[in-house]
Short mmCIF file of C-alpha atoms and ligand atoms in Angstrom, two decimals:
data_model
loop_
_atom_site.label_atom_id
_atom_site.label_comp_id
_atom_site.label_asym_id
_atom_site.label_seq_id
_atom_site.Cartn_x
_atom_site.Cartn_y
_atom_site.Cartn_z
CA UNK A 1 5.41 31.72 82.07
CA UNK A 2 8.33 30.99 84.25
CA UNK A 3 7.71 31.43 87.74
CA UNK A 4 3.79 32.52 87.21
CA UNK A 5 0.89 30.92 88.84
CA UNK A 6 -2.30 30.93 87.43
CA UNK A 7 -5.38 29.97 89.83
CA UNK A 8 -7.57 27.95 87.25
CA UNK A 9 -11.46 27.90 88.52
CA UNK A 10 -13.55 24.55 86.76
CA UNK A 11 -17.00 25.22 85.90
CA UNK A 12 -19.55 22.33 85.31
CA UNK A 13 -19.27 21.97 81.00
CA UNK A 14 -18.72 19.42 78.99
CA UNK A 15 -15.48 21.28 78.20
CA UNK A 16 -14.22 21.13 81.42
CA UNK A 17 -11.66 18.31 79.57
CA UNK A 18 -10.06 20.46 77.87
CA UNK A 19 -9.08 22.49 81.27
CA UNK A 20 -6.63 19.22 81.73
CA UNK A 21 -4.43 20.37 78.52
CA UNK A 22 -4.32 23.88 79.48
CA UNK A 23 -2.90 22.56 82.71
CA UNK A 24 -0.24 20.59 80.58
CA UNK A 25 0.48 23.68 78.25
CA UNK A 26 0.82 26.01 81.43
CA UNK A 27 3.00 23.70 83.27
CA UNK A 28 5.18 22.78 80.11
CA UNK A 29 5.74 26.79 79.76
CA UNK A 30 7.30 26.63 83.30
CA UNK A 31 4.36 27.32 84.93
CA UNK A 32 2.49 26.46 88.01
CA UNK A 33 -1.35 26.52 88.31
CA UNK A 34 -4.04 25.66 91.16
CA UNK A 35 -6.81 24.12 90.58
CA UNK A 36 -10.08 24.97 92.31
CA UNK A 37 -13.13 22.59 91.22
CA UNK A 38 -17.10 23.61 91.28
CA UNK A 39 -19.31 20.64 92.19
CA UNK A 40 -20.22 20.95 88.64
CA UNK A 41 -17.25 20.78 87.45
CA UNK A 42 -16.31 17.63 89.18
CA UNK A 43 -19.20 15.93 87.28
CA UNK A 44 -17.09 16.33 84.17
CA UNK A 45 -13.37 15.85 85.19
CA UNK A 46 -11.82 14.26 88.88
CA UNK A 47 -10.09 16.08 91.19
CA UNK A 48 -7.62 13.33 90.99
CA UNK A 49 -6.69 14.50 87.20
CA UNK A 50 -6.78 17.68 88.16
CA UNK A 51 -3.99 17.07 90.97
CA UNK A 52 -2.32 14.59 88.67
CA UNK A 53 -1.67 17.04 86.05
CA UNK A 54 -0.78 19.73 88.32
CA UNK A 55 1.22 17.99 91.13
CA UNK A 56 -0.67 20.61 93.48
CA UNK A 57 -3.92 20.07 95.96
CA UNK A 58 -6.98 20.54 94.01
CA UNK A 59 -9.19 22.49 96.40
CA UNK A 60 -13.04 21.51 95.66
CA UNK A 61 -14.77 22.97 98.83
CA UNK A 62 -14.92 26.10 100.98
CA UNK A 63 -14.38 23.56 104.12
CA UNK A 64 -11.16 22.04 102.35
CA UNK A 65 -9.06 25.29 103.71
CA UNK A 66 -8.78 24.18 106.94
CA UNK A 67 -5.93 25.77 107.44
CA UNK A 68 -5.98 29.45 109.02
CA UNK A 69 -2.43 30.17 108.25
CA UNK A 70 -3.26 29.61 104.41
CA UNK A 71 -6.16 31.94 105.31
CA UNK A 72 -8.14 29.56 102.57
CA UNK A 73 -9.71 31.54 99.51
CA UNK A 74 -8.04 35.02 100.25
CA UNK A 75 -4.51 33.19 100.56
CA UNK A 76 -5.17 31.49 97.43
CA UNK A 77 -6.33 34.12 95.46
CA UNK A 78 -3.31 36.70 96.15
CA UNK A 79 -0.81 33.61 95.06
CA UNK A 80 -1.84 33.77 91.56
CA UNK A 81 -0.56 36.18 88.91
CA UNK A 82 -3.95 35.56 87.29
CA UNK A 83 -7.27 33.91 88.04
CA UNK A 84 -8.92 32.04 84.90
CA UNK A 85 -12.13 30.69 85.00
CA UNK A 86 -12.40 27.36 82.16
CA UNK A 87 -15.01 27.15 80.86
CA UNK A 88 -16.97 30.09 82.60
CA UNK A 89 -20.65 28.59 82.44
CA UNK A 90 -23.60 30.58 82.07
CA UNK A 91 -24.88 30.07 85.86
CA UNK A 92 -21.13 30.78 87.07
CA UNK A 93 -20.63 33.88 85.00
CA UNK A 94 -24.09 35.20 86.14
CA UNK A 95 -22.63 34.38 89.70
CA UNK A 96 -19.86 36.35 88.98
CA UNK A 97 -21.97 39.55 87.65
CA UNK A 98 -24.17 39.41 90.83
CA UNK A 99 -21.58 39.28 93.64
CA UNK A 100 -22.12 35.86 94.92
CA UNK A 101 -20.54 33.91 97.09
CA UNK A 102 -22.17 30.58 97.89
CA UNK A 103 -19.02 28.00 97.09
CA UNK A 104 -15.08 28.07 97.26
CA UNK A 105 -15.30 29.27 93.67
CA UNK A 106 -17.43 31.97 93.48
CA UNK A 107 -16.26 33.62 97.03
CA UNK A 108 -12.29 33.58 96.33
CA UNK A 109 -13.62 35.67 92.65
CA UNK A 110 -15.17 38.08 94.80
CA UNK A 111 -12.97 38.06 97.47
CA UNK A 112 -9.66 38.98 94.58
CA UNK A 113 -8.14 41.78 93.66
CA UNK A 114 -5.93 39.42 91.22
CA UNK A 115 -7.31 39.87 87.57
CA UNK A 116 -9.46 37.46 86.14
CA UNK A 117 -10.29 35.90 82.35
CA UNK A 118 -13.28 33.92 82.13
CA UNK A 119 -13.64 31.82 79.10
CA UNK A 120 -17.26 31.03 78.46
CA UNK A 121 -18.38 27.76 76.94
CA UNK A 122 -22.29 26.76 76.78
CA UNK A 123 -25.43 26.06 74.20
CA UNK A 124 -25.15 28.98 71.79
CA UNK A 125 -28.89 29.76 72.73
CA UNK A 126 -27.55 30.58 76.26
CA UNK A 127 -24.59 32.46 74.93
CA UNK A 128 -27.35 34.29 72.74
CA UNK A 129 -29.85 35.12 75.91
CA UNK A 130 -30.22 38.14 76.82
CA UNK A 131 -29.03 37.38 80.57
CA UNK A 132 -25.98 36.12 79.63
CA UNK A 133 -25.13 38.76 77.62
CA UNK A 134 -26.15 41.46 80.15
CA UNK A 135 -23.82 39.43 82.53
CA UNK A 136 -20.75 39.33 80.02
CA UNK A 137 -21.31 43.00 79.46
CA UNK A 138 -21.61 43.46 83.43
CA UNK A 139 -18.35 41.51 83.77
CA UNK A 140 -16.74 43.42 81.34
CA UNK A 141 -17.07 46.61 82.89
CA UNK A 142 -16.12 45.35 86.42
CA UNK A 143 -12.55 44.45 84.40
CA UNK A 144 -12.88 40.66 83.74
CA UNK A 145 -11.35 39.80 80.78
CA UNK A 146 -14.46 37.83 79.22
CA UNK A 147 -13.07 35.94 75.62
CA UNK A 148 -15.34 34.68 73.28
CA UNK A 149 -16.27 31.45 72.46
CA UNK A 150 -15.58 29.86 69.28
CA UNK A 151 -18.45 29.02 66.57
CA UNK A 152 -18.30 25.10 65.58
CA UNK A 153 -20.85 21.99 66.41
CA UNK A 154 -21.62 21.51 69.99
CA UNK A 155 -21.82 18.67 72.56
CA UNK A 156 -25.28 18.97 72.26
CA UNK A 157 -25.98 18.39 68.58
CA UNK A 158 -26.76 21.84 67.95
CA UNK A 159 -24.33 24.48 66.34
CA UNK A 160 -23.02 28.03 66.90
CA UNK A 161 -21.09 30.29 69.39
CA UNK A 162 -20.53 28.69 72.45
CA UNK A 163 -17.46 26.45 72.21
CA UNK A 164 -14.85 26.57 74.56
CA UNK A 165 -11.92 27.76 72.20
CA UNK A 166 -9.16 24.96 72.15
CA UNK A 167 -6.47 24.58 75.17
CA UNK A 168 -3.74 26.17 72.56
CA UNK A 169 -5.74 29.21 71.71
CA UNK A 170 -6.38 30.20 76.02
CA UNK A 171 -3.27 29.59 76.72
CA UNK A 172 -1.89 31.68 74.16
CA UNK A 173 -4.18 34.37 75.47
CA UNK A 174 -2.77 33.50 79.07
CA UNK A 175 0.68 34.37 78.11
CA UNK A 176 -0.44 37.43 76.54
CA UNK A 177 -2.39 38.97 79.64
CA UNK A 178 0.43 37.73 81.86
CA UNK A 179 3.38 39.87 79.00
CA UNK A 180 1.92 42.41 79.25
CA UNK A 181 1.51 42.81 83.42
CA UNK A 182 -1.87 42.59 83.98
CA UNK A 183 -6.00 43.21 83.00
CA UNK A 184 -6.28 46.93 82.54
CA UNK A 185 -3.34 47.47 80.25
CA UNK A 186 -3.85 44.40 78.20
CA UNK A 187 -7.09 45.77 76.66
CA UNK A 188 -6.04 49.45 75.70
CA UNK A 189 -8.13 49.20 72.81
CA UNK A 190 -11.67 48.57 74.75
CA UNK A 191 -14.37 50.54 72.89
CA UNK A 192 -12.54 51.18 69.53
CA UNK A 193 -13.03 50.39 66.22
CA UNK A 194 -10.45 48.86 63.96
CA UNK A 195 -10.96 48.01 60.37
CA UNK A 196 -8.03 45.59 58.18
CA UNK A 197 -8.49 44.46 54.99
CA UNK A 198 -6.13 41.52 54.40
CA UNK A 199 -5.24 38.94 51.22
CA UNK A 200 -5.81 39.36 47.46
CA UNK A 201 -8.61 40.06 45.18
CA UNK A 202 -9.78 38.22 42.92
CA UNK A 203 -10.97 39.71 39.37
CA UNK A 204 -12.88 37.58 37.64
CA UNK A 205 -12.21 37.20 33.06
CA UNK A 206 -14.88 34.96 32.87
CA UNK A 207 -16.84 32.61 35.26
CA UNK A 208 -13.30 30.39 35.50
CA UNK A 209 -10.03 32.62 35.71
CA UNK A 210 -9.97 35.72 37.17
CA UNK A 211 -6.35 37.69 37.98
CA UNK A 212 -4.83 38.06 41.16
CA UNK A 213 -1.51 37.95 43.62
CA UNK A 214 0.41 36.35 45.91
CA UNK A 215 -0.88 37.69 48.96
CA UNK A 216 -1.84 34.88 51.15
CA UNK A 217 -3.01 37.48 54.03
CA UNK A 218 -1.04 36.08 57.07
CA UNK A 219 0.00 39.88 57.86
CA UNK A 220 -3.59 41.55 57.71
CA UNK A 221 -4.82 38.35 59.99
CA UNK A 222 -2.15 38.37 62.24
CA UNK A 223 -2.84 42.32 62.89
CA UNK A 224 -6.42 41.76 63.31
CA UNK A 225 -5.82 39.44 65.93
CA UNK A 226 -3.65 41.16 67.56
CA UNK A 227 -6.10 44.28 67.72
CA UNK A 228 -8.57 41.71 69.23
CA UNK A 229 -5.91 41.11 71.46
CA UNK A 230 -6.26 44.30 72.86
CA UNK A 231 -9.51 44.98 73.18
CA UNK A 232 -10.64 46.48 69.83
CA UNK A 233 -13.65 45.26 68.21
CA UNK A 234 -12.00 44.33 64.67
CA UNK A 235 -13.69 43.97 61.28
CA UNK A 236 -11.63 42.11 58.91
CA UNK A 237 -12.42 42.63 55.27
CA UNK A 238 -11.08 39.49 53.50
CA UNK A 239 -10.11 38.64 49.97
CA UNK A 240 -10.21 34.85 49.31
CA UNK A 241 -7.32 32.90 52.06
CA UNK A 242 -7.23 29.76 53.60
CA UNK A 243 -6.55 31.23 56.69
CA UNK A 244 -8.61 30.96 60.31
CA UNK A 245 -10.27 33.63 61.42
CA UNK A 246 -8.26 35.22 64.61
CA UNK A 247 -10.32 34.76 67.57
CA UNK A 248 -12.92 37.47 68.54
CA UNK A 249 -13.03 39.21 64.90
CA UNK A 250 -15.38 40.14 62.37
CA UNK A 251 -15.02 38.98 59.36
CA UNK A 252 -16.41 40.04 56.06
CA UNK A 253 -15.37 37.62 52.72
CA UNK A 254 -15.26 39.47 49.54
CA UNK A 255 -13.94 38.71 46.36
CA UNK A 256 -13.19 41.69 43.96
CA UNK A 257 -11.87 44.91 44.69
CA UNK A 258 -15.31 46.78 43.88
CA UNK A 259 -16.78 44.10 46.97
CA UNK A 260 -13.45 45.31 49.21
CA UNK A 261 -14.31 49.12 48.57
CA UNK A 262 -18.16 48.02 49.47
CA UNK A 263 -17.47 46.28 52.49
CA UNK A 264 -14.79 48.63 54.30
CA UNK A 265 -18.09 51.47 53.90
CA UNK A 266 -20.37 49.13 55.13
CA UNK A 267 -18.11 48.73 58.17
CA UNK A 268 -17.51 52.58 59.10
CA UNK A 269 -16.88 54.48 61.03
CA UNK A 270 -14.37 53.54 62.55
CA UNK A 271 -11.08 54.60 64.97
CA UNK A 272 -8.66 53.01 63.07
CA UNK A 273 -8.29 51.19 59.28
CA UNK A 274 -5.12 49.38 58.56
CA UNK A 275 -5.57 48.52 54.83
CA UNK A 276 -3.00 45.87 53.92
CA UNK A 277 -4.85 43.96 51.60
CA UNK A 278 -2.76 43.57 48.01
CA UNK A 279 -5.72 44.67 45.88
CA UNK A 280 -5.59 44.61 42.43
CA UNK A 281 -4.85 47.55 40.65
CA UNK A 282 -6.93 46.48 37.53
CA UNK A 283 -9.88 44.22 37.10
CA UNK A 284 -11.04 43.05 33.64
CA UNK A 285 -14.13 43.44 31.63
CA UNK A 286 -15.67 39.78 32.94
CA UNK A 287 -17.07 37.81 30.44
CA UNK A 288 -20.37 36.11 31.35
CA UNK A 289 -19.30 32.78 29.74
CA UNK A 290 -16.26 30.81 29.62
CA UNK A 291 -14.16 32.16 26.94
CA UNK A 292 -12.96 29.33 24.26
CA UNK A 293 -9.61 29.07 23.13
CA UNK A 294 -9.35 30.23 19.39
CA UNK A 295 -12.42 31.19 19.63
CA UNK A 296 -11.44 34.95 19.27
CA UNK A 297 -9.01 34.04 16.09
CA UNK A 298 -6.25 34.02 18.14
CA UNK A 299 -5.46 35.01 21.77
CA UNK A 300 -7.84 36.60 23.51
CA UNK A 301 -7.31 40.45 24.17
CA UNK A 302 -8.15 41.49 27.90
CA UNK A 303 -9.57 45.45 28.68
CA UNK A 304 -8.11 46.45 31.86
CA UNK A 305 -10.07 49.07 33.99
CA UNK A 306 -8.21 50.42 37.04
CA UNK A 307 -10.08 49.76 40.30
CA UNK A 308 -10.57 51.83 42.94
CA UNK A 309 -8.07 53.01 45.17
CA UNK A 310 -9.50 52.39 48.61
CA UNK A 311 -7.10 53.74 50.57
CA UNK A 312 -6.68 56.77 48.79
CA UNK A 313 -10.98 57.17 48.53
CA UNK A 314 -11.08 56.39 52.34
CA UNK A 315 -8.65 59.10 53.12
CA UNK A 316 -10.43 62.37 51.54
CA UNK A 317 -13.99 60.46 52.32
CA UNK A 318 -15.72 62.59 55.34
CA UNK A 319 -15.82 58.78 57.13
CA UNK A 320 -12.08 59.14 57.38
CA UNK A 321 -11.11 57.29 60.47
CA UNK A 322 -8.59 59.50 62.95
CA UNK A 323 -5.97 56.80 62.40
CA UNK A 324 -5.25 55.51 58.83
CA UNK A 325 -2.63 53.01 58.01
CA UNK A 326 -1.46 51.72 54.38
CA UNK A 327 1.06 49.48 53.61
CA UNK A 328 3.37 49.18 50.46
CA UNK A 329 4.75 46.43 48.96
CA UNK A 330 8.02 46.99 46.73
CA UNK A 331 10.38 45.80 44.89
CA UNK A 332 13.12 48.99 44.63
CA UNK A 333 13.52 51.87 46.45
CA UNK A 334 11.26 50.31 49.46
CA UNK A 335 11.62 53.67 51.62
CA UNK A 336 11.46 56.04 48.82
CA UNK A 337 8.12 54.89 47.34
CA UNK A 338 6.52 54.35 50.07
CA UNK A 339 7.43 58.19 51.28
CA UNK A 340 5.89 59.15 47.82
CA UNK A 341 2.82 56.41 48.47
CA UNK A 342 1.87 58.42 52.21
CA UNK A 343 1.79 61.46 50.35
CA UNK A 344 -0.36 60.18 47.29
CA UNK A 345 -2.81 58.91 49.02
CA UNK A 346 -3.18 60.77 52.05
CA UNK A 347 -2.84 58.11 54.84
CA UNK A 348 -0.94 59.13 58.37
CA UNK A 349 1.88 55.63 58.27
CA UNK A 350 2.35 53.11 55.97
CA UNK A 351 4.28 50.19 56.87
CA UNK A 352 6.24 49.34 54.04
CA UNK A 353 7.52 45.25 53.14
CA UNK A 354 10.45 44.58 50.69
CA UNK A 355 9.18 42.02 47.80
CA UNK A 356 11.96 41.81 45.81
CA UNK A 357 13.52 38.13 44.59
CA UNK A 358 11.12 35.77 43.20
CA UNK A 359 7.67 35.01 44.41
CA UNK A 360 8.24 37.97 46.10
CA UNK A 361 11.01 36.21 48.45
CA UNK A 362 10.26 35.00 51.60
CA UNK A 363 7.21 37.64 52.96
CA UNK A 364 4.61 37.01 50.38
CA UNK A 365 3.29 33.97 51.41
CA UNK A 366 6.21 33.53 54.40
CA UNK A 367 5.74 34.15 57.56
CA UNK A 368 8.88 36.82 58.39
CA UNK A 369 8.72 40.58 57.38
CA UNK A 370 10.83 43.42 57.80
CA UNK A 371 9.12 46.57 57.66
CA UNK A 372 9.69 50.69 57.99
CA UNK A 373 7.20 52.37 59.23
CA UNK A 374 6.69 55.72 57.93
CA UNK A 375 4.79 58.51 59.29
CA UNK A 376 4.88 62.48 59.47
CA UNK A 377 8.16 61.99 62.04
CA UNK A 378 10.27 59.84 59.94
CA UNK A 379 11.38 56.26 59.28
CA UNK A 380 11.43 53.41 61.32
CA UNK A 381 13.08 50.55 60.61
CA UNK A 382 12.20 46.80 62.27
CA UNK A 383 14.24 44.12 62.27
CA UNK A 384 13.55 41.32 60.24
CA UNK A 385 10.71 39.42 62.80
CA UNK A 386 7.68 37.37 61.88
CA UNK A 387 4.72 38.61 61.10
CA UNK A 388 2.99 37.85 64.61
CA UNK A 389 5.61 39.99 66.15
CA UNK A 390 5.23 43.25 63.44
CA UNK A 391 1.15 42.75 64.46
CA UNK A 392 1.40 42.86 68.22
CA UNK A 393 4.09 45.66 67.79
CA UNK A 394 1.81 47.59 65.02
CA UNK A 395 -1.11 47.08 67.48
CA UNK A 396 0.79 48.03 70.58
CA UNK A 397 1.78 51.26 68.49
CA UNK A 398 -1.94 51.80 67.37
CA UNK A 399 -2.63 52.14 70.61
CA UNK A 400 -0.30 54.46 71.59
CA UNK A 401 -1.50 56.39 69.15
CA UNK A 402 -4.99 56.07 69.69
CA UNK A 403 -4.45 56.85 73.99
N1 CTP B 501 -4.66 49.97 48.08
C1 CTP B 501 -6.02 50.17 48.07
N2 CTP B 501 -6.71 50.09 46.90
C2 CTP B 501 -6.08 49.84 45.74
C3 CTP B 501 -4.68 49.64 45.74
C4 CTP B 501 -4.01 49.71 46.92
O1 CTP B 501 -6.60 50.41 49.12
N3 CTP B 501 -6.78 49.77 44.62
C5 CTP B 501 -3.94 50.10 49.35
C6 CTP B 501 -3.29 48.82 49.82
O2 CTP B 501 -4.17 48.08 50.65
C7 CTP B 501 -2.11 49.35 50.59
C8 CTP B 501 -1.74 50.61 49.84
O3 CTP B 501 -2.90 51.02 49.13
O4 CTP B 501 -2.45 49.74 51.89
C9 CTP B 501 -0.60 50.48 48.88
O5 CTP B 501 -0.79 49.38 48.03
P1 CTP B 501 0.23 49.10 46.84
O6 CTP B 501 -0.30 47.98 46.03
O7 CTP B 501 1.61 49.02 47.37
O8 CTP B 501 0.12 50.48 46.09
P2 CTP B 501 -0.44 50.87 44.70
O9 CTP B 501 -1.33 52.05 44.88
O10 CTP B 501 -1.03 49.71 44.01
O11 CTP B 501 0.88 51.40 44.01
P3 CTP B 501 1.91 50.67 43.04
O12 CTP B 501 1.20 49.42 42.53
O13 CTP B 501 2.15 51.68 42.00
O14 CTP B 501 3.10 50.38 43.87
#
């Protein structure tokens, strides 16, 4: 953020509060930011906050820009690296869509060439109207970066999509547009497809136990985020994890392999599938009651059937996406296997993790990995980084791949 401005435009929400800790995140990461209030806005926070927390002149009205020399909204438009409207209300965002210009706000955001990321926050019902979504599809295509709101209880007692997501999660989004130099690169994905499955299954023995694995799904989650990131539309396919859903995915909970197998159909076709969900190779013959101990005479023998292979069915099925990525966890011979593993089951990479050492070291359940990506070329090695930084480089590589 060092040296990067950021022009932050204050609708009239409820949420215009939390605009006051993006300030403090944005300045804390070295950065400066402007403040330009709506007269909404300034029913919800003061300019004096505003100027407080910024140590700048919050600008509030077209007539504030007295100054000719600053050449008011044009100047202080072309200052900023980016624009970032928080939270982007349903009148402003319609504004936006429609070209007008009737306050400071709304003329500097047609008067920019600067890129811009709204971030909506309203009453799910007018996040669900059809206006608003014709004007978030509208913006869309003119290049605003439009994010989604999160789902949770609202200001106004009701609940649903329409939450401003928290300070943390826009900033992070900030830093991301402003990495990688600007709107139209950042979403290279736009318009594609991208299926991950991510964590364990679970195979049920009886109503109570079931068998499963370490996997706690931090990679598969951290890849479909970052495949948000950049523009995809992402349908995660979940086994059972106590993680958050990344911002601006799909996701589908399943428990058993047979479910995973269902679900990834269900969500085809698609451009890409990155399957790096640890299924289980075998699931047992699940008893409809809780089986007793010594109830069998002794302990209790378990039938093992072998599941499906998904990525293996998904790469000779005729929905075979163009791109489609496995990974391999092992123990030994990391590169080796996972050679054998592309050819086996017909995928173009897999990205292959080292497990060995107990608990399967530090990347089951950890948050580093060090992967080699394997494809027709050859090997790649990665340095040992955490897992956020193999998803945004995956992704980034994706795509590449995908251009
Ligand atoms: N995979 C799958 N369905 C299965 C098993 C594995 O889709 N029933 C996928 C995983 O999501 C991963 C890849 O296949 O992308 C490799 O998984 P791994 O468990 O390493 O391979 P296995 O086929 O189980 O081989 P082995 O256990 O012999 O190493």
């Amino acid at each position: 953020m060092n040296g990067k401005r950021i022009l932050l435009v204050i609708g009239g929400g409820i949420a215009a509060y939390k605009s006051c800790e993006l300030i403090r995140l944005i300045r804390k990461a070295g950065g400066a930011v402007s403040c330009v209030l709506t007269d909404g806005g300034a029913q919800f926070v003061t300019p004096m906050t505003l100027a407080a927390l910024s140590e700048e002149q919050v600008y509030t009205s077209l007539w504030d820009l007295k100054n000719e020399a600053e050449m008011g909204h044009i100047q202080l438009s072309r200052e900023a690296d980016l624009i970032v409207v928080c939270p982007a209300t349903a009148d402003l965002m319609a504004k936006m869509a429609a070209g007008i210009a009737d306050d400071l706000a709304t003329t500097l955001l047609l008067a920019t060439d600067t890129p811009v990321m709204a971030v909506p926050a309203m009453n799910v019902r007018m996040w669900e109207h059809a206006a608003t979504r014709r004007n978030v599809e509208r913006l869309r295509e003119d290049g605003v970066i439009v994010l989604h709101p999160d789902e949770g209880p609202m200001a106004c007692g009701e609940y649903g999509e329409g939450r401003l997501p928290e300070p943390e999660a826009v900033f992070g989004e900030i830093e991301h547009l402003l990495d990688s130099n600007g709107a139209a690169q950042a979403r290279p994905l736009a318009g594609k497809h991208a299926v991950v499955t991510a964590g364990p299954t679970h195979e049920p023995i009886d109503p109570v136990r079931y068998i499963a694995n370490r996997s706690s799904g931090q990679q598969g989650y951290a890849i479909a985020g970052a495949l948000a990131r950049l523009g995809a539309d992402v349908t995660l396919v979940s086994g059972p994890v106590s993680l958050e859903t990344p911002r601006g995915v799909k996701r589908v909970d399943i428990e058993t392999a047979l479910e995973m197998e269902a679900a990834v159909d269900e969500a085809l076709p698609a451009d890409v599938a990155i399957l790096v969900a640890a299924v289980a190779d075998w699931r047992a013959e699940s008893s409809p009651r809780k089986i007793k101990k010594g109830e069998a005479g002794g302990t209790p023998q378990l039938d093992l059937i072998e599941n499906p292979d998904i990525l293996a069915g998904l790469s000779r099925s005729d929905k075979r996406p163009g791109l489609l990525i496995g990974f391999a966890a092992e123990t030994d011979k990391v590169v080796g296997y996972a050679k054998a593993k592309l050819d086996r089951k017909g995928c173009d990479w897999i990205v292959a993790n080292d497990v060995s050492g107990p608990k399967g070291q530090s990347v089951m359940g950890g948050s580093e990995n060090s992967v080699h990506v394997i494809t027709a070329d050859g090997v790649e090695s990665w340095a040992q980084m955490p897992k956020r930084d193999v998803a945004r480089k995956l992704a980034e590589r994706i795509a590449d791949a995908l251009a």
